[in-house]
């Protein structure tokens, strides 16, 4: 249908539209008009993706000079593929309606592992291996050697692409990963490099967060994206953690050992080259004296996305003399390495700030701040000069050099924690140096700075005001949308007590309590008797789950549950978990029924959807607080308090509730879906917890569903499941939660729609 | 769970939040919306199905009754099993009343096994007796959907192609214990054109959804006892026959009822063929129905002749089956403004038929009742059923 969104003609490729989608597009349009950033929360299953795509594409077509590119960031490869499919639908609709030839180029980009078509390289199993092998076939000096010595293997796909691919633009259309591979095979071009090249002039790019947020990758891939782009982060409820992870470095003794080998290899190579080709090193030296002028010019003319690892002021300067020659640099790295080794030889926990660390390193081994800052850049240059083919081997030294640059660049927002052993195994020495980023805004700052509109959206972003604060940006629209429903298809219940009236909670003091564990067991047992097909239960941590399951086994609860349903358990092993998941789905499919015990923050709670019968009920045992004893977390909390005036408790609750919401939200993936959401902890009934749940869940949380006993829960659940099992057809939704064009245009519907969005 | 259902007391049962039933619609409460949807569905059901649809008049129906552990649940009073069996008795009677030339069989499933309670037969008495006896059986273990469907299929697959082959499953448990892949069985059922419908007593189970969708049956889950009864009664009406089912002529006998008085000298008391296998009463009677082909005697119709295999029915039986084929036109809702009556808000009349457009006094009386129902907002409006309607038409 063709919609008029605030004066903009939007093609929407479906016959019906949800009222909240219309409202969402209105807000989105407003954000784009203002050329600002937005935070939008809308429940999953209400078609966020298609709203984003159809509005932004319409905007691009209407104002080609205002918005030139859409960069859509998602989390996983399947999600990326889904976005491309929606886009394809949209473009087909455009083609049908306007009968004009499609001139849009949209493509998905993923790692080499997903795009490689080289017969040998693509057969490798791990991403890192593929990257390394690819590099050893396509590096510029390898190709130069190939020219003089044809027996040197190169990748013919890359050669072909390099010869002709750059001149001939890829024809407009929608390309998902497989389309790119097919296209590549047909032309004999490398799809990965083709895609990387094509994103520069594509209208729509769909790829993973890391291509924008991780400084190492962003520098390669996204540096040249146009400033007039709209960037969308979908499923962005975890974006702060992604930012932090991309900036943090963990160094173990193994890293150092491998780094040691790297340094030795470097040294050997240098001495060999010196004998054969001293001019090369001389040339490099000359380049370094001139400094990083090129990069500086580029940044000044605003051509590139800036890189947080490459701070502004070092671009002004030349590489300091002490590390300019290759041998000096290797010696420098050796010293740095020895220092780190010495630091790891400790028996107690050390926590210090970056200035403290720099002072210490200056006193102990006389390493200045300035050369440290150039470490990453210098190493890159050296690796290029030495023509080292397989750079995967050098990941350790690259990591250390990044660490060196970061630690000397940022005096705020980072902390260094050296732990002699892991908390769980206090007897085994396993020293780790955590260089941990506490400020997610550092990684995302260039993104907000460069692009004119950045949209952060997800099903669970409540409370909305916290994201702008921790990411340090000023949005123009902040809105939360509810799900309009023809029937109440979600049923959140807070269970606070067992039938024996003992309070149910995962609070630290009582979590080992026999009665609490038994009550949790009884809850699961009772639910397993009334909920059909699949139940997903989430625990707060692996250790807690192990304890409880062991205890249930001793009490015989597990045996009783198994009479009703099969039990599957998520473990930390990815292969085991995916096996369990597969079997779980099979059991749900053939009527046997199953329970999946998993962990909040685990793999299951984030990426896996439990549509329809795969999750008729989700039980959240306890409040999934992050492990509060961790020093990294403590440091981060302190930082948040000092910098952003966010109290520890507020942040912890926010973090716990977004994970809880994420877990229970797994069960409802659309308006025809239905499921019970059981929060099994009395603390959820408190206003400060309840208030942090997304609005679309809160709305259905009535006073009657707080602090229930197990019996009451069973009664309510039974009733709910029967109600929901009644036949429900599309006509029942029509006019209420599903609109045709005429219905949408009626006066009172427009009024109703205006109320859907809640501005924060 | 209590092992002996009889001893269970009301207070041992679950909480019943009866006050929630009374909730007003204003807030858009859950109860109201779902009931509204149900009401709409019910109205739709009444209105549709008219027109010339071929119905499977000769039905062979197997009812599978879940007798697993979950049937001891007390959310139906006194428990699910007793309640179900009672409704089944009613169903069997109604079934034969409306489908005189059809047959029914009953299968129970428990402890991962399936057991035939009664074979396919056209006589309600045997089924009723078996159902009465089944009340005392204990409910143990898990049901097996696969095994019970398989048992039903073994019999149904030999039935001639012109009959409607159906299975109705009353499924209380949420799990099924199957020895093999049930999806294979569903394919076979589909190939054999066996229609499987399911009435769930607890919640929607995926495998049942697939089962009914693939075989063209219906899947409903009960809300309470009255809804259960309503759903069960839906299966009394014969389903539309698939267009691919064969047509064939069936030989039928229409025996006359011979009444012989005691004073008649020629009359000799004789046994009915039906009593051959029943050991109860002596069964020597004077009159009866005599098979036109082989002169075997029967006391009741409809029946399949034990001697020559002829289907024996009486004309009224056929006529009763007939009204499914030619149902009355739907009633049409007319708002008050368009109707020149005096006292009533709404009036209903049968559309198209000119003789009915002028509503007789009798009819308006009837609509008054309907209007009151509409006014109180009670969703359970009783539509005049077909029999009464036929009665009206004779009055006019």
mmCIF file of C-alpha atoms in Angstrom, chain A residues 190-423:
data_model
loop_
_atom_site.group_PDB
_atom_site.id
_atom_site.type_symbol
_atom_site.label_atom_id
_atom_site.label_comp_id
_atom_site.label_asym_id
_atom_site.label_seq_id
_atom_site.Cartn_x
_atom_site.Cartn_y
_atom_site.Cartn_z
ATOM 1 C CA UNK A 190 36.118 -12.411 -5.469
ATOM 2 C CA UNK A 191 32.761 -11.661 -3.787
ATOM 3 C CA UNK A 192 34.311 -10.438 -0.567
ATOM 4 C CA UNK A 193 36.450 -7.747 -2.128
ATOM 5 C CA UNK A 194 33.720 -6.973 -4.597
ATOM 6 C CA UNK A 195 31.301 -6.348 -1.727
ATOM 7 C CA UNK A 196 33.818 -4.319 0.193
ATOM 8 C CA UNK A 197 34.421 -2.197 -2.815
ATOM 9 C CA UNK A 198 30.752 -1.965 -3.728
ATOM 10 C CA UNK A 199 29.593 -0.695 -0.355
ATOM 11 C CA UNK A 200 31.174 2.620 -1.209
ATOM 12 C CA UNK A 201 28.595 3.362 -3.858
ATOM 13 C CA UNK A 202 25.758 1.070 -2.700
ATOM 14 C CA UNK A 203 22.529 2.684 -1.561
ATOM 15 C CA UNK A 204 21.950 0.202 1.198
ATOM 16 C CA UNK A 205 24.517 -1.786 3.117
ATOM 17 C CA UNK A 206 23.570 -4.471 5.598
ATOM 18 C CA UNK A 207 26.282 -5.773 7.854
ATOM 19 C CA UNK A 208 27.268 -6.584 11.384
ATOM 20 C CA UNK A 209 27.850 -4.079 14.198
ATOM 21 C CA UNK A 210 31.519 -4.794 14.274
ATOM 22 C CA UNK A 211 32.136 -3.281 10.897
ATOM 23 C CA UNK A 212 31.308 0.070 12.388
ATOM 24 C CA UNK A 213 32.151 -0.271 16.043
ATOM 25 C CA UNK A 214 35.279 -2.367 16.183
ATOM 26 C CA UNK A 215 38.079 0.079 15.372
ATOM 27 C CA UNK A 216 40.279 -2.576 13.773
ATOM 28 C CA UNK A 217 37.635 -3.618 11.254
ATOM 29 C CA UNK A 218 35.915 -0.276 10.836
ATOM 30 C CA UNK A 219 39.163 1.206 9.689
ATOM 31 C CA UNK A 220 39.375 -1.275 6.839
ATOM 32 C CA UNK A 221 35.765 -1.458 5.793
ATOM 33 C CA UNK A 222 33.705 1.536 6.779
ATOM 34 C CA UNK A 223 36.229 4.320 6.684
ATOM 35 C CA UNK A 224 34.994 5.904 3.521
ATOM 36 C CA UNK A 225 31.250 5.695 4.004
ATOM 37 C CA UNK A 226 29.510 8.913 3.061
ATOM 38 C CA UNK A 227 28.678 11.387 5.739
ATOM 39 C CA UNK A 228 25.084 11.696 4.608
ATOM 40 C CA UNK A 229 24.271 8.154 5.608
ATOM 41 C CA UNK A 230 21.611 6.938 7.945
ATOM 42 C CA UNK A 231 22.953 4.320 10.312
ATOM 43 C CA UNK A 232 20.560 1.885 11.950
ATOM 44 C CA UNK A 233 21.552 -0.336 14.839
ATOM 45 C CA UNK A 234 18.906 -3.016 15.111
ATOM 46 C CA UNK A 235 18.562 -5.182 18.230
ATOM 47 C CA UNK A 236 20.722 -2.581 19.872
ATOM 48 C CA UNK A 237 19.879 -3.266 23.497
ATOM 49 C CA UNK A 238 23.386 -4.573 24.023
ATOM 50 C CA UNK A 239 25.212 -1.955 22.064
ATOM 51 C CA UNK A 240 27.099 -0.576 25.051
ATOM 52 C CA UNK A 241 28.608 -3.977 25.716
ATOM 53 C CA UNK A 242 29.603 -4.390 22.083
ATOM 54 C CA UNK A 243 31.326 -1.017 22.239
ATOM 55 C CA UNK A 244 33.135 -1.894 25.413
ATOM 56 C CA UNK A 245 34.229 -5.285 24.148
ATOM 57 C CA UNK A 246 35.611 -3.822 20.974
ATOM 58 C CA UNK A 247 37.852 -1.493 22.962
ATOM 59 C CA UNK A 248 38.937 -3.840 25.733
ATOM 60 C CA UNK A 249 42.045 -5.970 25.682
ATOM 61 C CA UNK A 250 42.776 -9.037 27.777
ATOM 62 C CA UNK A 251 46.331 -10.214 28.016
ATOM 63 C CA UNK A 252 47.249 -13.583 29.422
ATOM 64 C CA UNK A 253 50.557 -15.285 29.771
ATOM 65 C CA UNK A 254 49.828 -17.211 26.587
ATOM 66 C CA UNK A 255 49.388 -14.008 24.648
ATOM 67 C CA UNK A 256 52.738 -12.837 25.887
ATOM 68 C CA UNK A 257 54.418 -16.096 24.946
ATOM 69 C CA UNK A 258 53.039 -15.924 21.463
ATOM 70 C CA UNK A 259 54.025 -12.308 21.276
ATOM 71 C CA UNK A 260 57.535 -13.321 22.226
ATOM 72 C CA UNK A 261 57.680 -15.675 19.254
ATOM 73 C CA UNK A 262 56.319 -12.912 17.039
ATOM 74 C CA UNK A 263 59.044 -10.582 18.134
ATOM 75 C CA UNK A 264 61.684 -13.184 17.407
ATOM 76 C CA UNK A 265 60.283 -13.798 13.958
ATOM 77 C CA UNK A 266 60.303 -10.093 13.320
ATOM 78 C CA UNK A 267 63.861 -9.832 14.421
ATOM 79 C CA UNK A 268 64.969 -12.657 12.176
ATOM 80 C CA UNK A 269 63.156 -11.255 9.223
ATOM 81 C CA UNK A 270 64.653 -7.849 9.779
ATOM 82 C CA UNK A 271 68.186 -9.149 9.923
ATOM 83 C CA UNK A 272 67.593 -11.224 6.801
ATOM 84 C CA UNK A 273 66.159 -8.320 4.885
ATOM 85 C CA UNK A 274 68.955 -6.128 6.008
ATOM 86 C CA UNK A 275 71.380 -8.385 4.281
ATOM 87 C CA UNK A 276 69.409 -8.599 1.083
ATOM 88 C CA UNK A 277 67.386 -5.461 0.745
ATOM 89 C CA UNK A 278 68.502 -2.728 3.093
ATOM 90 C CA UNK A 279 67.008 -0.057 0.862
ATOM 91 C CA UNK A 280 63.553 -1.149 1.729
ATOM 92 C CA UNK A 281 64.019 -0.418 5.385
ATOM 93 C CA UNK A 282 65.612 2.865 4.497
ATOM 94 C CA UNK A 283 62.585 3.770 2.445
ATOM 95 C CA UNK A 284 60.299 2.979 5.346
ATOM 96 C CA UNK A 285 62.357 5.132 7.636
ATOM 97 C CA UNK A 286 61.991 8.041 5.275
ATOM 98 C CA UNK A 287 58.245 7.563 5.157
ATOM 99 C CA UNK A 288 57.988 7.544 8.896
ATOM 100 C CA UNK A 289 59.880 10.786 9.199
ATOM 101 C CA UNK A 290 57.342 12.397 6.988
ATOM 102 C CA UNK A 291 54.734 11.235 9.420
ATOM 103 C CA UNK A 292 51.177 10.269 8.930
ATOM 104 C CA UNK A 293 50.436 13.204 6.723
ATOM 105 C CA UNK A 294 48.143 11.376 4.405
ATOM 106 C CA UNK A 295 45.845 10.238 7.141
ATOM 107 C CA UNK A 296 45.834 13.720 8.542
ATOM 108 C CA UNK A 297 44.831 15.290 5.266
ATOM 109 C CA UNK A 298 42.096 12.750 4.880
ATOM 110 C CA UNK A 299 40.706 13.436 8.277
ATOM 111 C CA UNK A 300 40.789 17.154 7.862
ATOM 112 C CA UNK A 301 38.874 16.965 4.644
ATOM 113 C CA UNK A 302 36.392 14.806 6.489
ATOM 114 C CA UNK A 303 36.667 11.917 4.122
ATOM 115 C CA UNK A 304 37.040 9.148 6.610
ATOM 116 C CA UNK A 305 35.331 7.833 9.648
ATOM 117 C CA UNK A 306 37.794 8.519 12.426
ATOM 118 C CA UNK A 307 39.362 5.662 14.286
ATOM 119 C CA UNK A 308 39.417 5.780 18.065
ATOM 120 C CA UNK A 309 42.663 3.801 18.091
ATOM 121 C CA UNK A 310 44.275 6.489 16.028
ATOM 122 C CA UNK A 311 43.911 9.628 18.109
ATOM 123 C CA UNK A 312 43.749 12.975 16.381
ATOM 124 C CA UNK A 313 46.903 14.583 17.666
ATOM 125 C CA UNK A 314 49.307 11.827 16.664
ATOM 126 C CA UNK A 315 48.442 12.505 13.084
ATOM 127 C CA UNK A 316 50.077 15.897 13.423
ATOM 128 C CA UNK A 317 53.350 14.385 14.469
ATOM 129 C CA UNK A 318 55.962 12.158 12.997
ATOM 130 C CA UNK A 319 56.770 8.777 14.505
ATOM 131 C CA UNK A 320 59.227 9.464 17.326
ATOM 132 C CA UNK A 321 62.848 8.726 16.640
ATOM 133 C CA UNK A 322 63.212 6.056 19.274
ATOM 134 C CA UNK A 323 61.100 3.575 17.326
ATOM 135 C CA UNK A 324 61.703 4.750 13.819
ATOM 136 C CA UNK A 325 64.233 2.161 12.758
ATOM 137 C CA UNK A 326 63.022 -1.383 12.635
ATOM 138 C CA UNK A 327 65.580 -2.775 15.090
ATOM 139 C CA UNK A 328 64.879 -0.073 17.592
ATOM 140 C CA UNK A 329 61.209 -0.767 17.375
ATOM 141 C CA UNK A 330 61.695 -4.483 17.928
ATOM 142 C CA UNK A 331 63.899 -3.716 20.882
ATOM 143 C CA UNK A 332 61.253 -1.391 22.166
ATOM 144 C CA UNK A 333 58.590 -4.061 21.865
ATOM 145 C CA UNK A 334 60.853 -6.517 23.641
ATOM 146 C CA UNK A 335 61.230 -4.152 26.544
ATOM 147 C CA UNK A 336 57.546 -3.546 26.697
ATOM 148 C CA UNK A 337 56.923 -7.256 26.622
ATOM 149 C CA UNK A 338 59.339 -7.932 29.448
ATOM 150 C CA UNK A 339 57.651 -5.259 31.471
ATOM 151 C CA UNK A 340 54.240 -6.831 30.940
ATOM 152 C CA UNK A 341 55.624 -10.232 31.880
ATOM 153 C CA UNK A 342 56.968 -8.807 35.081
ATOM 154 C CA UNK A 343 53.617 -7.226 35.804
ATOM 155 C CA UNK A 344 51.871 -10.541 35.383
ATOM 156 C CA UNK A 345 54.148 -12.167 37.941
ATOM 157 C CA UNK A 346 52.043 -11.150 40.923
ATOM 158 C CA UNK A 347 50.210 -12.809 43.744
ATOM 159 C CA UNK A 348 47.565 -10.266 44.527
ATOM 160 C CA UNK A 349 45.096 -8.255 42.512
ATOM 161 C CA UNK A 350 46.264 -4.905 41.222
ATOM 162 C CA UNK A 351 44.022 -2.240 39.873
ATOM 163 C CA UNK A 352 45.359 0.980 38.489
ATOM 164 C CA UNK A 353 44.443 3.804 36.187
ATOM 165 C CA UNK A 354 46.170 4.402 32.879
ATOM 166 C CA UNK A 355 48.305 7.354 34.127
ATOM 167 C CA UNK A 356 49.520 5.195 36.993
ATOM 168 C CA UNK A 357 50.440 2.482 34.571
ATOM 169 C CA UNK A 358 52.322 4.909 32.346
ATOM 170 C CA UNK A 359 54.198 6.329 35.269
ATOM 171 C CA UNK A 360 55.168 2.891 36.417
ATOM 172 C CA UNK A 361 56.341 1.811 32.995
ATOM 173 C CA UNK A 362 58.439 4.961 32.713
ATOM 174 C CA UNK A 363 60.085 4.349 36.043
ATOM 175 C CA UNK A 364 60.734 0.663 35.519
ATOM 176 C CA UNK A 365 61.823 0.365 31.883
ATOM 177 C CA UNK A 366 62.070 3.952 30.740
ATOM 178 C CA UNK A 367 59.358 3.755 28.126
ATOM 179 C CA UNK A 368 57.909 7.107 27.352
ATOM 180 C CA UNK A 369 54.273 7.823 26.627
ATOM 181 C CA UNK A 370 54.853 9.136 23.170
ATOM 182 C CA UNK A 371 56.409 6.121 21.431
ATOM 183 C CA UNK A 372 53.783 3.938 23.024
ATOM 184 C CA UNK A 373 51.094 5.893 21.276
ATOM 185 C CA UNK A 374 52.602 5.185 17.889
ATOM 186 C CA UNK A 375 52.971 1.497 18.579
ATOM 187 C CA UNK A 376 49.976 0.259 16.594
ATOM 188 C CA UNK A 377 50.736 2.434 13.597
ATOM 189 C CA UNK A 378 54.433 1.577 13.665
ATOM 190 C CA UNK A 379 53.802 -2.143 13.794
ATOM 191 C CA UNK A 380 51.444 -1.937 10.861
ATOM 192 C CA UNK A 381 54.027 -0.162 8.831
ATOM 193 C CA UNK A 382 56.672 -2.682 9.770
ATOM 194 C CA UNK A 383 54.543 -5.669 8.871
ATOM 195 C CA UNK A 384 53.851 -4.064 5.526
ATOM 196 C CA UNK A 385 57.502 -3.408 4.888
ATOM 197 C CA UNK A 386 58.625 -6.871 5.905
ATOM 198 C CA UNK A 387 56.085 -8.420 3.571
ATOM 199 C CA UNK A 388 54.883 -10.933 6.052
ATOM 200 C CA UNK A 389 52.321 -13.080 4.381
ATOM 201 C CA UNK A 390 50.264 -14.746 7.018
ATOM 202 C CA UNK A 391 49.337 -12.018 9.457
ATOM 203 C CA UNK A 392 47.146 -14.274 11.572
ATOM 204 C CA UNK A 393 50.304 -15.455 13.284
ATOM 205 C CA UNK A 394 50.898 -11.925 14.384
ATOM 206 C CA UNK A 395 47.607 -11.428 16.151
ATOM 207 C CA UNK A 396 49.342 -11.501 19.535
ATOM 208 C CA UNK A 397 51.761 -8.717 18.830
ATOM 209 C CA UNK A 398 49.065 -6.695 17.088
ATOM 210 C CA UNK A 399 46.954 -7.017 20.226
ATOM 211 C CA UNK A 400 49.813 -5.834 22.403
ATOM 212 C CA UNK A 401 50.496 -2.886 20.135
ATOM 213 C CA UNK A 402 46.836 -1.876 20.236
ATOM 214 C CA UNK A 403 46.991 -2.080 23.968
ATOM 215 C CA UNK A 404 50.051 0.131 24.005
ATOM 216 C CA UNK A 405 48.403 2.773 21.861
ATOM 217 C CA UNK A 406 45.133 2.762 23.796
ATOM 218 C CA UNK A 407 46.771 2.827 27.201
ATOM 219 C CA UNK A 408 48.865 5.832 26.314
ATOM 220 C CA UNK A 409 46.094 7.677 24.504
ATOM 221 C CA UNK A 410 43.201 7.615 26.913
ATOM 222 C CA UNK A 411 43.730 8.762 30.432
ATOM 223 C CA UNK A 412 40.063 8.424 31.223
ATOM 224 C CA UNK A 413 37.497 5.727 30.595
ATOM 225 C CA UNK A 414 39.841 2.794 30.952
ATOM 226 C CA UNK A 415 41.180 0.817 33.834
ATOM 227 C CA UNK A 416 43.833 -1.817 34.204
ATOM 228 C CA UNK A 417 43.189 -4.793 36.420
ATOM 229 C CA UNK A 418 45.735 -7.528 36.888
ATOM 230 C CA UNK A 419 44.395 -10.662 38.478
ATOM 231 C CA UNK A 420 46.718 -13.529 39.475
ATOM 232 C CA UNK A 421 43.991 -16.154 39.144
ATOM 233 C CA UNK A 422 40.400 -16.605 38.149
ATOM 234 C CA UNK A 423 37.773 -16.194 40.817
#
